[in-house]
mmCIF file of C-alpha atoms in Angstrom:
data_model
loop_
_atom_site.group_PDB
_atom_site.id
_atom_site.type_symbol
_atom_site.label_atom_id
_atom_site.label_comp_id
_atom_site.label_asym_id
_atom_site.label_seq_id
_atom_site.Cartn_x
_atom_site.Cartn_y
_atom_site.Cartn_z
ATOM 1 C CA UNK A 857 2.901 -17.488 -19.915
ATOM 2 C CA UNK A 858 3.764 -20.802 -20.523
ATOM 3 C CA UNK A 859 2.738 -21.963 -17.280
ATOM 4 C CA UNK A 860 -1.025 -20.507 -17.837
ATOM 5 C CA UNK A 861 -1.156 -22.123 -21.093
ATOM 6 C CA UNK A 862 -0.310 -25.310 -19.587
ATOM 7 C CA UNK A 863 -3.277 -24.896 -16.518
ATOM 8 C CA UNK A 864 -5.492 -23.995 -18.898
ATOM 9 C CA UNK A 865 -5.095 -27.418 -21.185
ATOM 10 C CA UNK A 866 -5.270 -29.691 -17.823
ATOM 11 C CA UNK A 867 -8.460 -27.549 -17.109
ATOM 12 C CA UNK A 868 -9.965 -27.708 -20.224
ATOM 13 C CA UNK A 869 -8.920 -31.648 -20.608
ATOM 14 C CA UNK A 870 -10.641 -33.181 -17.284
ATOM 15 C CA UNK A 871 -10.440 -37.110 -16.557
ATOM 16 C CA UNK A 872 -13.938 -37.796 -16.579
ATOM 17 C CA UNK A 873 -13.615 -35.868 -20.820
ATOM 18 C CA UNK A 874 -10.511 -38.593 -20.952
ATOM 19 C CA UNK A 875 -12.400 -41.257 -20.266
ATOM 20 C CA UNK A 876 -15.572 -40.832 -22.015
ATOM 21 C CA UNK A 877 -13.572 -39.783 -25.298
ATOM 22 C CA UNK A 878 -11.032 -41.726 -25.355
ATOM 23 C CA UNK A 879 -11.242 -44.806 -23.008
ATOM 24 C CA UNK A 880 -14.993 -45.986 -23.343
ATOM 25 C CA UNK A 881 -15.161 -45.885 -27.030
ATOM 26 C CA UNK A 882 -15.836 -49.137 -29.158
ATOM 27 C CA UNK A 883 -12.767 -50.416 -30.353
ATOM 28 C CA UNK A 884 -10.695 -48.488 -28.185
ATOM 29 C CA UNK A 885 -7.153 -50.298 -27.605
ATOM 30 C CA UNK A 886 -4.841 -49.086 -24.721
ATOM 31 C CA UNK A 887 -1.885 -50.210 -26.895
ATOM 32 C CA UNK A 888 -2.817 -48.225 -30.143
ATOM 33 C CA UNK A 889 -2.906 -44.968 -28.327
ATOM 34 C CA UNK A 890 -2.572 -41.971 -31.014
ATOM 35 C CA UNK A 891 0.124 -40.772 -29.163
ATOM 36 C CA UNK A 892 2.268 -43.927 -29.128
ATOM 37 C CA UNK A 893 2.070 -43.397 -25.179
ATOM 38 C CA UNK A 894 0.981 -46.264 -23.291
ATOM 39 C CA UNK A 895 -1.620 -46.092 -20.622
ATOM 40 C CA UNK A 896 0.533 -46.182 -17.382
ATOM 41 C CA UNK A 897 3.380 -43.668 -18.862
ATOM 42 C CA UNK A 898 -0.134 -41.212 -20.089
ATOM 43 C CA UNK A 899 -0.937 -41.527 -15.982
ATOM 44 C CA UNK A 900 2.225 -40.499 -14.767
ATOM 45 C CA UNK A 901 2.248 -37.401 -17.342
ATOM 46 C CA UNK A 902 -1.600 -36.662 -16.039
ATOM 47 C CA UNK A 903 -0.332 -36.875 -12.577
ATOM 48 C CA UNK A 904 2.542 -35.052 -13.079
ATOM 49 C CA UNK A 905 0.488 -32.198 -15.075
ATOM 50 C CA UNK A 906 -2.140 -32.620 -12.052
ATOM 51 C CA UNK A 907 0.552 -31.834 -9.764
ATOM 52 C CA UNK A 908 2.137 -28.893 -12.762
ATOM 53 C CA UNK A 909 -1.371 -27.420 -12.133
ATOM 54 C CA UNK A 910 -1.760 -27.505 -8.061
ATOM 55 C CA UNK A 911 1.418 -25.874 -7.868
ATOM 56 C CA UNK A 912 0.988 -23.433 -9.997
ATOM 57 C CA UNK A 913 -2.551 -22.417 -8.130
ATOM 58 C CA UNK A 914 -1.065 -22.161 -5.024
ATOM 59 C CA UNK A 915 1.285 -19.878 -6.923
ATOM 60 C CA UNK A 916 -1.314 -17.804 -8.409
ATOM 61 C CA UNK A 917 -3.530 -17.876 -5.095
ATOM 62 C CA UNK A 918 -0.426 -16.372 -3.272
ATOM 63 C CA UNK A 919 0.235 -13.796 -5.917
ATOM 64 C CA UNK A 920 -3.498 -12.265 -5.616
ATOM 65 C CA UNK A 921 -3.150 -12.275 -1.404
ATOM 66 C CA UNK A 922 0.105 -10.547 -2.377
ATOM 67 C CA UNK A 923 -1.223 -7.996 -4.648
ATOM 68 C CA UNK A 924 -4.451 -7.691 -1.951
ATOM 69 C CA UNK A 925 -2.350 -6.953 1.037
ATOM 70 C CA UNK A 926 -0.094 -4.130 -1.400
ATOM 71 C CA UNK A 927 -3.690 -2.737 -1.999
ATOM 72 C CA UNK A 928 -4.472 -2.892 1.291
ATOM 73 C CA UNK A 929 -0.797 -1.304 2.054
ATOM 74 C CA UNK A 930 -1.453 1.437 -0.335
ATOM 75 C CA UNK A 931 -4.904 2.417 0.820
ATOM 76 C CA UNK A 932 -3.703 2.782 4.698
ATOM 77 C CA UNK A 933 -0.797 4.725 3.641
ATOM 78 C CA UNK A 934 -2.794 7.231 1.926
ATOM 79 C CA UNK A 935 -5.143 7.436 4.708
ATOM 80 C CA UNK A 936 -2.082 8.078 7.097
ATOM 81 C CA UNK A 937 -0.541 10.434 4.791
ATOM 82 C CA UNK A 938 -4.020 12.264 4.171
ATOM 83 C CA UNK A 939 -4.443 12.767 8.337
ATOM 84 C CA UNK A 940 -0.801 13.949 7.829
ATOM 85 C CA UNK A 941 -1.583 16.670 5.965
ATOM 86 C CA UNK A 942 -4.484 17.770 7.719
ATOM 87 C CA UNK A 943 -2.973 18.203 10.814
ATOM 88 C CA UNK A 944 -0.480 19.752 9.368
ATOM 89 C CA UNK A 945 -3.329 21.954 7.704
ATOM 90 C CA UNK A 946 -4.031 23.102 10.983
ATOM 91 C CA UNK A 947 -1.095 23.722 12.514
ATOM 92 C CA UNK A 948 -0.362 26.350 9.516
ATOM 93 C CA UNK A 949 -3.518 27.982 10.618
ATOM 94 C CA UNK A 950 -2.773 28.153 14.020
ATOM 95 C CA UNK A 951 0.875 29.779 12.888
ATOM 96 C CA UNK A 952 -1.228 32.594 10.551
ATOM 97 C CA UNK A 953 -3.269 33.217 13.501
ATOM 98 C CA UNK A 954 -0.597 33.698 16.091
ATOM 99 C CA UNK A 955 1.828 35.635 13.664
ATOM 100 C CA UNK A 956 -1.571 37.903 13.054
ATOM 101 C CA UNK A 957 -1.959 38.314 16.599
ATOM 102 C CA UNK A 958 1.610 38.764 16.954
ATOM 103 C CA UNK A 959 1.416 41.693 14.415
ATOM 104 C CA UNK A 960 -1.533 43.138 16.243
ATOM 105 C CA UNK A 961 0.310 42.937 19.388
ATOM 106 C CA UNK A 962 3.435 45.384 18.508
ATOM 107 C CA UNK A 963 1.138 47.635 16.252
ATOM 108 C CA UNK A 964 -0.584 48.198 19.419
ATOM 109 C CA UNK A 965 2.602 48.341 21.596
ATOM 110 C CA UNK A 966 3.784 51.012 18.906
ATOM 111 C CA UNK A 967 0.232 53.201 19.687
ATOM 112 C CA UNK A 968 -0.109 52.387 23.135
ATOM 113 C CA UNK A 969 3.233 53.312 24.407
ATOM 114 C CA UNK A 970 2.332 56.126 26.618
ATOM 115 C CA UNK A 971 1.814 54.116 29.751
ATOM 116 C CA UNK A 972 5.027 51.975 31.060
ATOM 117 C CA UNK A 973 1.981 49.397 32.482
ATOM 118 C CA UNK A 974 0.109 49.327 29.487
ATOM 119 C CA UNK A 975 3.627 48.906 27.796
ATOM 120 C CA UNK A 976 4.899 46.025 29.783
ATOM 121 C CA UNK A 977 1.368 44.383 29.719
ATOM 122 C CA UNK A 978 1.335 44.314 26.237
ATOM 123 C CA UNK A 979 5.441 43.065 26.213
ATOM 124 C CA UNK A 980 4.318 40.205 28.111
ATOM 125 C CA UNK A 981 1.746 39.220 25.992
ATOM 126 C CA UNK A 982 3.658 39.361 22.719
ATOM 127 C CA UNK A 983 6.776 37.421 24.641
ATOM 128 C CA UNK A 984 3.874 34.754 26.014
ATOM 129 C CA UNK A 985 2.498 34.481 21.589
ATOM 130 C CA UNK A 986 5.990 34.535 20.845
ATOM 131 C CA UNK A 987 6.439 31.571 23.083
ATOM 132 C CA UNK A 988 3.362 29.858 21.760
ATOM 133 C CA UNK A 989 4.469 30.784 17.585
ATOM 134 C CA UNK A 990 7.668 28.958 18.705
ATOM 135 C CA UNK A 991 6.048 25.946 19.921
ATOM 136 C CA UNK A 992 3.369 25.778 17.099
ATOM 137 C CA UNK A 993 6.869 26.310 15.061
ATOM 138 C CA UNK A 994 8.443 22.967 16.470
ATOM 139 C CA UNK A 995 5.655 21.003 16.379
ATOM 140 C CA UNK A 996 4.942 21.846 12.580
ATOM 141 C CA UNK A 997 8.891 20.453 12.176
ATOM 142 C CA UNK A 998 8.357 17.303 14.102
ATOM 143 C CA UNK A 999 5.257 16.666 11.938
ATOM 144 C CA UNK A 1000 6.818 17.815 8.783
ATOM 145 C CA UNK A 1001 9.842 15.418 10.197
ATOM 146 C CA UNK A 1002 7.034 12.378 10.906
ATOM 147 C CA UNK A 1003 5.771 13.054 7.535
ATOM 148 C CA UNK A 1004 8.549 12.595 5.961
ATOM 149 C CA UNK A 1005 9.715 10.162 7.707
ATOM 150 C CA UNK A 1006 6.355 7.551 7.047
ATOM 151 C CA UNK A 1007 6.545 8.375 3.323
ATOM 152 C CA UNK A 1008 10.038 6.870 3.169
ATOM 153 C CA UNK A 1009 8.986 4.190 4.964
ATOM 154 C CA UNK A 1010 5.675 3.540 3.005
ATOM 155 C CA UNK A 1011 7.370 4.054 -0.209
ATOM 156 C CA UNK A 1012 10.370 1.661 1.084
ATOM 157 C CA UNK A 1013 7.602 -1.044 1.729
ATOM 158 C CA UNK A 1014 5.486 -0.710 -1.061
ATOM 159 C CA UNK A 1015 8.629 -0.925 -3.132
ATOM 160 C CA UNK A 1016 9.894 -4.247 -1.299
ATOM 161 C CA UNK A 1017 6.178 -5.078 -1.952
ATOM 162 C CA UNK A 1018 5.853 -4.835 -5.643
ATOM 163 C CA UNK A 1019 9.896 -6.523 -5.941
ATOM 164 C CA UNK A 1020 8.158 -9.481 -3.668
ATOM 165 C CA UNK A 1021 5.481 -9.495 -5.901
ATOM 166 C CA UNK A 1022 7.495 -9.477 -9.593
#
């Protein structure tokens, strides 16, 4: 707070407002300075507040890329998480489906089990969506897995983010 304060008086109090205030008016005399500051020792304050303020707009500069780039962080996190959740969107529809066709299948093994070949037939077909619920099963874990995984991780950096940033 402090520091703003001070940028804010070297801005507002320019050398070219110095001189035409203070140093070009009649009966102006560098040794009677209000202040009871001569001219040199005013210089080296000016300078050093002229060097206060550079450093402290780097400062500030660096602070808004920071806060940008955590933004920017944020944004393609959300995106990532958002594709995330779609895929894994679809993946729980292709699970529905198969455990509906699934279903289907041993209702009509059930009905249909008059013929051994019809039987069998129908036994390899709910084995081969067995197979393929199993599959859609392991992938939705690896996802889920991923998922969780890059949330950590995004959290974890937007959190070392924000501490950089404070």
């Amino acid at each position: 707070m402090t520091k703003r304060r001070l940028i804010k008086k070297i801005k507002d109090i320019s050398d070219d407002t110095l001189e035409k205030e203070v140093f070009f008016q009649p009966g102006f005399e560098p040794e009677k300075i209000i202040s009871g500051i001569k001219p040199e020792q005013q210089e080296k304050e000016m300078a050093t507040l002229r060097e206060r303020l550079t450093y402290y707009q780097k400062k500030e500069t660096a602070f808004k890329k920071l806060q940008e780039e955590n933004e920017q962080l944020k944004n393609q996190q959300e995106t990532e998480k958002q594709a995330l959740e779609e895929k894994n969107q679809s993946l729980l529809e292709i699970l529905n489906q198969k455990e509906h066709e699934i279903f289907e299948l041993e209702e009509q093994l059930e009905t249909n089990s008059e013929t051994t070949t019809e039987a069998t037939t129908l036994q390899t077909n709910l084995q081969n969506a067995e197979k393929q619920l199993t599959t859609v099963h392991n992938q939705m874990e690896r996802l889920e897995s991923e998922l969780t995984q890059q949330v950590a991780e995004l959290e974890k950096e937007s959190a070392e983010q924000q501490q950089h940033i404070q």
